[in-house]
Every structure is written in structure tokens, then in C-alpha cells.
Tab-separated table of C-alpha atoms in Angstrom:
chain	number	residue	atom	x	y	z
A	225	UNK	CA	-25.817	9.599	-3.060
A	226	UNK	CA	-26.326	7.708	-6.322
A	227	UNK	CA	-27.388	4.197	-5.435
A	228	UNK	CA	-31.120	4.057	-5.071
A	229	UNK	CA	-32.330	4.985	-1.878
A	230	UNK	CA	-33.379	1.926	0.101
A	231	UNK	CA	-31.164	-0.653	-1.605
A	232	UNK	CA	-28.572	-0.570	0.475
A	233	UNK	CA	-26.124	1.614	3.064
A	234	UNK	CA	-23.501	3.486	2.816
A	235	UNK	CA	-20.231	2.425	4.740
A	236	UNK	CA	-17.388	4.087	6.764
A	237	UNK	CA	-14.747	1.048	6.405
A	238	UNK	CA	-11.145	1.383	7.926
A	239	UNK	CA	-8.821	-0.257	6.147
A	240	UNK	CA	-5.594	0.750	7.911
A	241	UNK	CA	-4.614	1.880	10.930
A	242	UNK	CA	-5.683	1.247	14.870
A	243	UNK	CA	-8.866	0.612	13.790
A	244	UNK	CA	-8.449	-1.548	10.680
A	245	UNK	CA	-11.336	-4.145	10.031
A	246	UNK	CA	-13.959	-1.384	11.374
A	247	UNK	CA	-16.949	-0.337	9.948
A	248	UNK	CA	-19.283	2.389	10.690
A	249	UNK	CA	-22.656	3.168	8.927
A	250	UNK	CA	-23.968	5.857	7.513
A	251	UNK	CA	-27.924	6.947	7.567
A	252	UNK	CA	-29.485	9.567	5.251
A	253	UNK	CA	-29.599	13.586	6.419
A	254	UNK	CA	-26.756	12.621	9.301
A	255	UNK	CA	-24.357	14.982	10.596
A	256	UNK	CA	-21.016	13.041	12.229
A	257	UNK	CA	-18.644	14.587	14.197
A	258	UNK	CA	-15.378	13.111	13.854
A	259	UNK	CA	-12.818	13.422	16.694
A	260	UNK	CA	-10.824	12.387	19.968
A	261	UNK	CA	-13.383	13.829	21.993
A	262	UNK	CA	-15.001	10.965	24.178
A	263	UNK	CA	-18.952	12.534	23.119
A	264	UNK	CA	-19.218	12.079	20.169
A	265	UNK	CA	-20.284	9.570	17.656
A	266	UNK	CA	-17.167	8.447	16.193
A	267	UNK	CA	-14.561	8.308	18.549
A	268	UNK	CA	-10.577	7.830	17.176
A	269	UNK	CA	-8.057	7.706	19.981
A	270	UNK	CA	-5.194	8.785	18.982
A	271	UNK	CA	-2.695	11.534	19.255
A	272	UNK	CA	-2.607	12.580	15.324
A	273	UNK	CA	-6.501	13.482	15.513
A	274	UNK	CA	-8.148	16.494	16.910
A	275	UNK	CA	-10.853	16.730	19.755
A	276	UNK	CA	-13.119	17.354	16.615
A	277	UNK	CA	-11.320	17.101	13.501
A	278	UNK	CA	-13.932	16.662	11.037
A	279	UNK	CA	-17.492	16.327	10.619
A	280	UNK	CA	-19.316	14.143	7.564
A	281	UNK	CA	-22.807	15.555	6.369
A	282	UNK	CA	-24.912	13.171	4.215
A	283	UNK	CA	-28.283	14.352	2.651
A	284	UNK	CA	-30.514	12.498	0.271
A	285	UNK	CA	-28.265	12.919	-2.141
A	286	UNK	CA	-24.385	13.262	-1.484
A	287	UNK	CA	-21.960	12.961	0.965
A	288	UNK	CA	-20.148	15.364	2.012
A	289	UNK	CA	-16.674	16.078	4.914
A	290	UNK	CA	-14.993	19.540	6.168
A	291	UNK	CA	-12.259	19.561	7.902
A	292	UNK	CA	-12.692	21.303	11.551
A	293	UNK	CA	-9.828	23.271	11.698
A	294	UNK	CA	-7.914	19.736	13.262
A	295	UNK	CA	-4.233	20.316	13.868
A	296	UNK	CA	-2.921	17.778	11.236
A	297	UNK	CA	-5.764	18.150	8.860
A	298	UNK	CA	-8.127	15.846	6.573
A	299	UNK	CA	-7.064	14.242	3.413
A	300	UNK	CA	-9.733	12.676	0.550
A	301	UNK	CA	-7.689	10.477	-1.778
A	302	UNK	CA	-4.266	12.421	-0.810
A	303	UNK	CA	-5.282	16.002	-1.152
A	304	UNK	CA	-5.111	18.046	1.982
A	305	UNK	CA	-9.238	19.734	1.860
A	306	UNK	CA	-11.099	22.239	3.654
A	307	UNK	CA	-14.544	20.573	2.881
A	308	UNK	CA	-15.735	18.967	-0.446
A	309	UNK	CA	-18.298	16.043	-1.597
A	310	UNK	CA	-17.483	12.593	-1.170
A	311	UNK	CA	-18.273	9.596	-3.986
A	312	UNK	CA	-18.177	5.796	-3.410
A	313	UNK	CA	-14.076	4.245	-3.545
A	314	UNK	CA	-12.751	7.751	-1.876
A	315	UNK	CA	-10.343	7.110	0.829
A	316	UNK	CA	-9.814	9.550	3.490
A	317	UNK	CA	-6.978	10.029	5.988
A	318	UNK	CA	-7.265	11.215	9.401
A	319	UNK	CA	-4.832	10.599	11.837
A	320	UNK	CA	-3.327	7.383	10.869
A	321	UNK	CA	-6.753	6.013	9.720
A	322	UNK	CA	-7.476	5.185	6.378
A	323	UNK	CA	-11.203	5.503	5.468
A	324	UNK	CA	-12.841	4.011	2.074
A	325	UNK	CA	-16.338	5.100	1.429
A	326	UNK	CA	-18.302	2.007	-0.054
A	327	UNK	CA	-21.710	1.313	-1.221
A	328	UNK	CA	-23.263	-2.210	0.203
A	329	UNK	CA	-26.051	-3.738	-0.846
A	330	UNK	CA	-29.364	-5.213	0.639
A	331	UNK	CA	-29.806	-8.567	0.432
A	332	UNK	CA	-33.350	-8.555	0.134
A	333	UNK	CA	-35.560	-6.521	1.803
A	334	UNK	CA	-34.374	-7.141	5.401
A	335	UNK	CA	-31.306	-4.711	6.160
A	336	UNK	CA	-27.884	-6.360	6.701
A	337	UNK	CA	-26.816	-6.734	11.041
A	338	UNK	CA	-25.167	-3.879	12.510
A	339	UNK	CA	-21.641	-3.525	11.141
A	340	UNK	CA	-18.390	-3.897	13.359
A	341	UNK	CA	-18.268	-0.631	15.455
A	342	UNK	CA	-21.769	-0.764	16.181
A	343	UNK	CA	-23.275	-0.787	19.357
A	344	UNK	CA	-26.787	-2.994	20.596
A	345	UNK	CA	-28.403	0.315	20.739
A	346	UNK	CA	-27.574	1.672	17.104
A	347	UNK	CA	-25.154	4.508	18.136
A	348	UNK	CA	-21.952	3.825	16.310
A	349	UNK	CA	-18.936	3.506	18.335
A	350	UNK	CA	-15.496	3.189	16.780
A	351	UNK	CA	-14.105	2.680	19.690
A	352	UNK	CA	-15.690	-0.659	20.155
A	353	UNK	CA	-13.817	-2.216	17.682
A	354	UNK	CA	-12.174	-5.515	18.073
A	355	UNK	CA	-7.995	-4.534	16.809
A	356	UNK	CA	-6.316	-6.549	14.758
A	357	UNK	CA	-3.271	-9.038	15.669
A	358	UNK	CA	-0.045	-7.086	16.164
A	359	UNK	CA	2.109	-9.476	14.153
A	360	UNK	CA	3.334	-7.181	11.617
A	361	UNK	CA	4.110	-4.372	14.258
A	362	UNK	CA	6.504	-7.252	16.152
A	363	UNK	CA	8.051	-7.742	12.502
A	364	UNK	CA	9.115	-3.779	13.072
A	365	UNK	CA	10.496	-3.828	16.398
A	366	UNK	CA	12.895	-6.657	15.682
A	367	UNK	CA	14.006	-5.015	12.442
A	368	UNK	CA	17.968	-4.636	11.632
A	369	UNK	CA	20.268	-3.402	14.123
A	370	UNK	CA	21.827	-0.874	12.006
A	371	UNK	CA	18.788	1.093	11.669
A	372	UNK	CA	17.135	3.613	14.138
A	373	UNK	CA	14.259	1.875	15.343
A	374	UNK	CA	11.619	3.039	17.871
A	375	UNK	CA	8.374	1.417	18.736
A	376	UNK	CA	5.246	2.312	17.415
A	377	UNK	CA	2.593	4.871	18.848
A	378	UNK	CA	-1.229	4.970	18.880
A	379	UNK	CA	0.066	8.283	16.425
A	380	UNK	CA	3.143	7.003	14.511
A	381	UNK	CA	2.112	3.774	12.980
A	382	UNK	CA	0.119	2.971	10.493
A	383	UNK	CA	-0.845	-0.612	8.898
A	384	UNK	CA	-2.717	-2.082	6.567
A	385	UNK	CA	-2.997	-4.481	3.118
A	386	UNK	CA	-1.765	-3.107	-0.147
A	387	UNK	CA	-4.699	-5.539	-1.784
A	388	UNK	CA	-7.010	-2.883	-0.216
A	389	UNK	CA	-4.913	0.263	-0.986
A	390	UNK	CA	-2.228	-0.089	-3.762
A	391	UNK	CA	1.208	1.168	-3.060
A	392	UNK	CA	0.999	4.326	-5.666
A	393	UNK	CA	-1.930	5.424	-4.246
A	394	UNK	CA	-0.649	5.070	-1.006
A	395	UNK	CA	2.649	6.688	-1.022
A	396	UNK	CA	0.575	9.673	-2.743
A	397	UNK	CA	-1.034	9.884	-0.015
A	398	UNK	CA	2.142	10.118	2.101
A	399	UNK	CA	3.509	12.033	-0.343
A	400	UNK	CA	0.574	15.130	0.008
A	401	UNK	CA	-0.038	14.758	3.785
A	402	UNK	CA	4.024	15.083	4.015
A	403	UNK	CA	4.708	12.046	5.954
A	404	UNK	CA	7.941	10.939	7.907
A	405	UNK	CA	9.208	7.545	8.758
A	406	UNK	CA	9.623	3.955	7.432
A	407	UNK	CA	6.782	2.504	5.293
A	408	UNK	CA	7.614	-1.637	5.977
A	409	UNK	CA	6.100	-3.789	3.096
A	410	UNK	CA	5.990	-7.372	3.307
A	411	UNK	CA	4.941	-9.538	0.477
A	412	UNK	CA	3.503	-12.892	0.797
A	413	UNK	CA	6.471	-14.729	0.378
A	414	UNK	CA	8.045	-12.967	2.930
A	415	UNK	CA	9.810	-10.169	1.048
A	416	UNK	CA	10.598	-7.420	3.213
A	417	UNK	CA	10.939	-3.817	1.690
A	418	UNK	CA	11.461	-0.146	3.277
A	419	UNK	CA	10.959	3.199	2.072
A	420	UNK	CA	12.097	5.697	3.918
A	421	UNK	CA	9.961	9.543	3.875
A	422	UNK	CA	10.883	12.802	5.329
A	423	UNK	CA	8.201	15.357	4.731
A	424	UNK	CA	6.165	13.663	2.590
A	425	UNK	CA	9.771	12.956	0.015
A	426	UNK	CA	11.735	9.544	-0.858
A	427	UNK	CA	15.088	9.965	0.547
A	428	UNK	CA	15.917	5.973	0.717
A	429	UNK	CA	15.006	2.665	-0.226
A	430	UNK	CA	15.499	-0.920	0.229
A	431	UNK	CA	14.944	-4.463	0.112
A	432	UNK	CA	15.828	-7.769	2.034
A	433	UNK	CA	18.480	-5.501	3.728
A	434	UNK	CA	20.242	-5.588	0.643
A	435	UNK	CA	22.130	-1.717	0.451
A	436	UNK	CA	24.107	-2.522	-2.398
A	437	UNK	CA	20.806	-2.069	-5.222
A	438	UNK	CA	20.429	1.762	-5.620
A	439	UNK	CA	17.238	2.903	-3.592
A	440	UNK	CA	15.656	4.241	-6.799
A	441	UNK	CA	15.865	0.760	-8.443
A	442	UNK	CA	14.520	-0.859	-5.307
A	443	UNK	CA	11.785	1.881	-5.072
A	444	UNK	CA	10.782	1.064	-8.410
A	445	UNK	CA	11.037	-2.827	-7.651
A	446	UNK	CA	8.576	-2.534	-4.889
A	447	UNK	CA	5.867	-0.093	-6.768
A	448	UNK	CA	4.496	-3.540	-8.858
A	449	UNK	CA	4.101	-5.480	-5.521
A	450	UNK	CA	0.172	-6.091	-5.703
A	451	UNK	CA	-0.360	-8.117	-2.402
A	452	UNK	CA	1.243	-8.103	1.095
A	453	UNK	CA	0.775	-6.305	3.903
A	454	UNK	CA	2.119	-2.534	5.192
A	455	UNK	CA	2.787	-0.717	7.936
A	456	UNK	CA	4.158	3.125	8.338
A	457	UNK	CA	6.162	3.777	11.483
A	458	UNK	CA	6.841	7.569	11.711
A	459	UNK	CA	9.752	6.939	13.997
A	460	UNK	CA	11.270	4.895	12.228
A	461	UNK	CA	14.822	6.781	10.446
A	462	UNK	CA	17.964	5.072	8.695
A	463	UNK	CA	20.804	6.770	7.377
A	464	UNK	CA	21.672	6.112	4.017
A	465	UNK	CA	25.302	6.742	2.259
A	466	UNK	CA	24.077	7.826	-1.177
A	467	UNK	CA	20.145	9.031	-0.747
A	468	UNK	CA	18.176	10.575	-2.448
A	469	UNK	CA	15.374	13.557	-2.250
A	470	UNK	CA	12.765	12.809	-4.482
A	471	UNK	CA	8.746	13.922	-3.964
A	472	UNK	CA	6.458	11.193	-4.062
A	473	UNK	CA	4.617	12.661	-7.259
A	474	UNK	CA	8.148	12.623	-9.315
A	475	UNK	CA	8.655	8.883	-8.416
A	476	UNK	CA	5.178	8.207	-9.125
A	477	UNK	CA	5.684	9.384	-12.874
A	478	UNK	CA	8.452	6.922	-13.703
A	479	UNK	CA	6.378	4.641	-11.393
A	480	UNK	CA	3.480	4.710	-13.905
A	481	UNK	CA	5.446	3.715	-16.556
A	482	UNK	CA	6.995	1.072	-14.976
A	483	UNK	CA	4.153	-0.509	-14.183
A	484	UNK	CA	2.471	-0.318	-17.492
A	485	UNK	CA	5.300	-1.828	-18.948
A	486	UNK	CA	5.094	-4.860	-16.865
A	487	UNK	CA	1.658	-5.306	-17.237
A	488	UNK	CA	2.203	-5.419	-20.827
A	489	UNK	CA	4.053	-8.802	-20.628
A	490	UNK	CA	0.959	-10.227	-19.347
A	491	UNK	CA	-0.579	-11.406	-16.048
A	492	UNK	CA	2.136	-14.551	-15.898
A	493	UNK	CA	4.822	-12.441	-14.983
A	494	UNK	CA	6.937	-14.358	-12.103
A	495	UNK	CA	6.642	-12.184	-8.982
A	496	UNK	CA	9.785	-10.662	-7.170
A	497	UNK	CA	9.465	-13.951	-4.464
A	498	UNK	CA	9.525	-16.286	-6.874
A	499	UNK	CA	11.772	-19.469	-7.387
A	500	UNK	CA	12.433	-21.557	-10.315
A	501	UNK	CA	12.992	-24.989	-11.377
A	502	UNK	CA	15.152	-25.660	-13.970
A	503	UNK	CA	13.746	-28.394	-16.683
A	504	UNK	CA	16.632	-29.997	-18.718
A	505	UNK	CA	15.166	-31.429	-21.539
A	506	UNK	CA	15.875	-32.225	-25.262
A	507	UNK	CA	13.085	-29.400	-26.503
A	508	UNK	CA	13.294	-26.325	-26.285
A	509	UNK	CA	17.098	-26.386	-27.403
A	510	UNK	CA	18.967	-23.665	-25.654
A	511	UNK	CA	20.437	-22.532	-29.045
A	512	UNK	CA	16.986	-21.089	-29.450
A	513	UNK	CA	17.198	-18.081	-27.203
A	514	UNK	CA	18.607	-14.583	-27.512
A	515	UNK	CA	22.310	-13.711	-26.013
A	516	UNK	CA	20.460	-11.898	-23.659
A	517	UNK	CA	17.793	-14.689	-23.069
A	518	UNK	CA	20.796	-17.053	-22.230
A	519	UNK	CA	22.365	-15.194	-20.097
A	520	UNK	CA	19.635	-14.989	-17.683
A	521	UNK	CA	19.116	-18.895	-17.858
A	522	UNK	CA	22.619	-19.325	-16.894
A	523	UNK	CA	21.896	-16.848	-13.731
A	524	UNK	CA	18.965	-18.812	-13.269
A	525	UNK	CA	21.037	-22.170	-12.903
A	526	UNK	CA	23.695	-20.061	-10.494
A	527	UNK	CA	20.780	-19.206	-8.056
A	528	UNK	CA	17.012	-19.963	-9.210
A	529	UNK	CA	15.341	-16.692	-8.255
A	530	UNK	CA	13.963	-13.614	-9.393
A	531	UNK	CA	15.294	-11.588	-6.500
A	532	UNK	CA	19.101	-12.805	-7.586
A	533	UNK	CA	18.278	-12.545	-11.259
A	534	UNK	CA	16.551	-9.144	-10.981
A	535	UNK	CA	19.953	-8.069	-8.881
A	536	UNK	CA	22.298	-10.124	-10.830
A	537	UNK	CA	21.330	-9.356	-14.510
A	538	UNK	CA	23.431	-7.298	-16.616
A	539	UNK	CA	20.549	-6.382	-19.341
A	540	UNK	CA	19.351	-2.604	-19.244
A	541	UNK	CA	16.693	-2.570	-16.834
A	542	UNK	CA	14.159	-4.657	-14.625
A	543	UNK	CA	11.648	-4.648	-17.395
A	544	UNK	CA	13.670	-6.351	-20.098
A	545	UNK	CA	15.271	-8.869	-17.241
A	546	UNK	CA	11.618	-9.579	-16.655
A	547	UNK	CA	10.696	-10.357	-19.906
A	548	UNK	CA	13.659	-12.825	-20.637
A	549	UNK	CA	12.615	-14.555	-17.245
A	550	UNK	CA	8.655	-14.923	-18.483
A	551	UNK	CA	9.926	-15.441	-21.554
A	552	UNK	CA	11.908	-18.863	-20.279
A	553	UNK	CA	9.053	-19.830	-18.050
A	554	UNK	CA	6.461	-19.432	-20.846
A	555	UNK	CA	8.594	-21.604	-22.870
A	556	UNK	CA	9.016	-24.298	-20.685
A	557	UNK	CA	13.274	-23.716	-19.870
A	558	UNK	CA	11.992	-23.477	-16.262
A	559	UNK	CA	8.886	-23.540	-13.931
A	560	UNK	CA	7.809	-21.827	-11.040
A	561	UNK	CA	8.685	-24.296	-7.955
């Protein structure tokens, strides 16, 4: 442990899965046994997790987890371990939980009350915990008719918010613990985008139901989103006419780039929900843009989005469509409505 002993806790919090919104707190020279087994401390019910699947030993000084032999093992930050030391911002998958190890402070000299999880007598139990709304799970059952749907299990599904655990990091975690299913992303606007896993590799992709954008492009699309919400359902299958068989770590390098491209234009860039408002005015003339430039104003003025632009545009790639769209916004040819 690094923080100064006394100043504050150390925290268990889930931030996906069954138990999402949980916290459970750890004490100095501890020893937790993690597990489906209804004696012990921490207590995940699920089918994915082991009677006692891991245990997490803290001393004065570090944290540390082994894996207990469990029959679909522990991950720290996407990496399948055995047992190895823990530091603050790791996140660690077990079953369909996703736990982040944060620091919180005192506030003062009195300690903060008992976390979520936490029972009046001081013994954590997970258990305990009050679940989230099922909203987003009801968005998956009443998903497209074409696809193969089936609901949800306590061990196939698991949700969470991408503001909490970005979408590279998650899909790398997918990607080494060899996932299958249908991870469901939904933006705040309402955008709806699938990617499809078998074994822990992209084979498919897409977005708003739209099948006709190739399922890299829409992979790539969707690796920028930011915000929204997620949920993997490892039942979930669709068969796609051209797909593809890509690991996670090979998409991730293009990825990368991709996204350090677009955060190059700046932090204005319109987001992939956004819709525009054309402004006619005298200034800026319109013989002041590029060919290129032009040509997306006039897709703009067909249909004023960025999904219809992004699928509509003719220029090279996303990256330089986006740039011709911030370009017009910055410059006052159109507004965000």
C-alpha cells in the first residue's frame, strides 16, 4: 500500500456486472476468500465463479490476489494470473464481475460509513447489495429478429458504463479471458452498437442495424465512443455474410491509432449521435471550402447527421470525414442542434 496508513481505505468497487454499484472494504493484514461458497466473506453468486476462486491478501504494505485454482480463472487488467500484487486503478475480472481497486480518502479524522455491501456488524457481504435497474438487459431481449437472441444468465451477462471502463480496455479484457457473445453498447443519444466475440476474437460488427458498413469500419467507429452504457451477453450469436476473425489485440493496434488521430482534431469533435443545423448566411462564403469540405456540406444539407455523413461520405476514411465536419462546425457553416 502506498497511501499513508490511516488516511484513508482501500476499496473493492464493482463496476460491472450483477453486482455493479458495490463496494467492499479492505482492512490492513486481511486475508479474503473470494468465491460462490455461502461462508465466506465475499460471496458472488454466480455460475462463472468457483466455490473459492480467489483469495486477496493485504499487508501493511501491498495488496496482493492468487487465483485458487477456479475453473474459469482470475484476470488483473486482462491478463489471465496465477497470483501477483495489486496497485490502485487495477481492474480485475472474476466471473462476470469487474473489480477496480481504488484508494479513498478520510475526510477528517472520523472514518467514512460502511460502504454498500457492508453489513451493521462490519463483516462485508456482497451479497447484500442493492442490483441495479435491468433497463439495459430489456434493451437486449427485444433486440432484432434476425439475430439469435437468448436471455441473459446470472453467468452470461455482463453490464456496465464505458465512462468507468473504456471500450479498449474492455474488449482487451474480452479479448485475453477469450470471451463469446454480443457486447451491446449504447451511447447517450441512443446509438446502439454490437460486437460480436468468439473466443476472445472479433468476428462481426455493427451499428443501428445497419449491415451494409463493413464490421471493421463499424468496429473502429465504436472504439472512440467515450460515454454510454454496455452490456456482454455470452449467448448472444448472429451470423454474418462477410465476417471477419480478428484477435482483440490486432484491432486494438489500428484502434490506437484511430483514436489518436481523432483526438488530434481537438475535444470539439461532433460525436457519432450528433445532428446539425445548417446556418445560411452571407459569411463564411461557401466558395471558401475545399472540394472535399463541400462535399460533406452538401451531405450535410441531404440528411444533417454524423451517422449519415460518416456512412455517406466518399473521402478516404472516418478521420478525414471528421475533420471536414469539425471543420464546418468550427467555422460556423453549421451548429450542433
Amino acid at each position: 500500500m502506498t497511501h499513508k496508513p490511516g488516511s484513508g481505505q482501500y476499496v473493492l468497487k464493482f463496476i460491472s456486472g450483477k453486482y455493479a454499484g458495490g463496494e467492499f472494504a479492505l482492512a490492513q493484514n486481511q486475508e479474503l476468500i473470494i468465491g460462490r461458497s455461502s461462508d465466506l466473506e465475499m460471496v458472488l453468486i454466480e455460475d462463472m465463479v468457483s466455490r473459492h476462486h480467489a483469495k486477496i491478501t493485504t499487508t501493511d504494505n501491498d495488496i496482493f490476489i492468487e487465483d485458487l485454482g477456479s475453473t474459469n480463472g482470475t484476470f488483473v487488467n486482462g491478463e489471465k494470473i496465477t497470483s501477483c500484487k495489486l496497485k490502485e486503478g487495477d481492474r480485475i475480472l472474476i466471473g462476470t464481475s469487474i473489480i477496480k481497486l481504488v484508494f479513498e480518502e478520510f475526510d477528517g479524522a472520523v472514518p467514512p460509513p460502511a460502504p454498500m455491501g457492508v453489513s451493521s456488524l462490519g463483516k462485508p457481504h456482497i451479497e447484500d447489495v442493492v442490483l441495479p435497474p435491468s433497463g439495459l438487459q430489456g434493451r437486449v431481449s427485444s433486440s432484432v429478429p434476425s439475430h439469435t437472441m437468448h436471455g441473459g444468465t446470472q453467468s452470461g451477462v455482463l453490464s456496465g458504463l464505458l465512462d468507468q471502463l473504456p471500450l479498449p480496455d474492455l474488449l482487451q479484457l474480452f479479448g485475453s479471458s477469450k470471451k463469446t457473445g454480443c457486447l451491446f453498447i449504447t451511447t447517450p443519444g441512443g446509438t446502439e452498437g454490437r460486437i460480436y466475440l468468439r473466443d476472445g476474437r472479433v468476428y462481426g460488427s455493427v451499428i443501428n442495424g445497419n449491415f451494409s458498413i463493413p464490421v471493421d469500419k463499424s468496429f473502429y467507429r465504436m472504439i472512440t465512443w467515450k460515454s454510454g452504457t454496455f452490456l456482454l451477453d455470452t449467448m448472444a450469436t448472429y451470423e454474418f455474410e462477410n465476417p471477419i476473425n480478428e484477435t482483440v489485440e490486432s484491432m486494438l493496434m489500428e484502434a490506437m491509432r484511430i483514436i489518436d488521430e481523432m483526438d488530434a482534431i481537438g475535444d470539439d469533435v461532433p460525436s457519432y449521435d450528433a445532428i446539425f443545423r445548417i446556418i445560411i448566411k452571407e459569411e463564411p462564403k461557401l466558395s471558401d471550402l475545399t472540394k472535399d469540405q463541400l462535399d460533406i456540406f452538401q451531405l450535410a444539407l441531404v440528411e444533417p447527421s454524423m451517422e449519415f455523413i460518416l456512412n455517406s461520405s466518399k473521402l478516404s476514411d472516418d478521420i478525414e470525414t471528421t475533420k471536414a465536419v469539425t471543420h464546418l462546425v468550427r467555422n460556423k457553416y453549421m451548429e450542433i442542434a
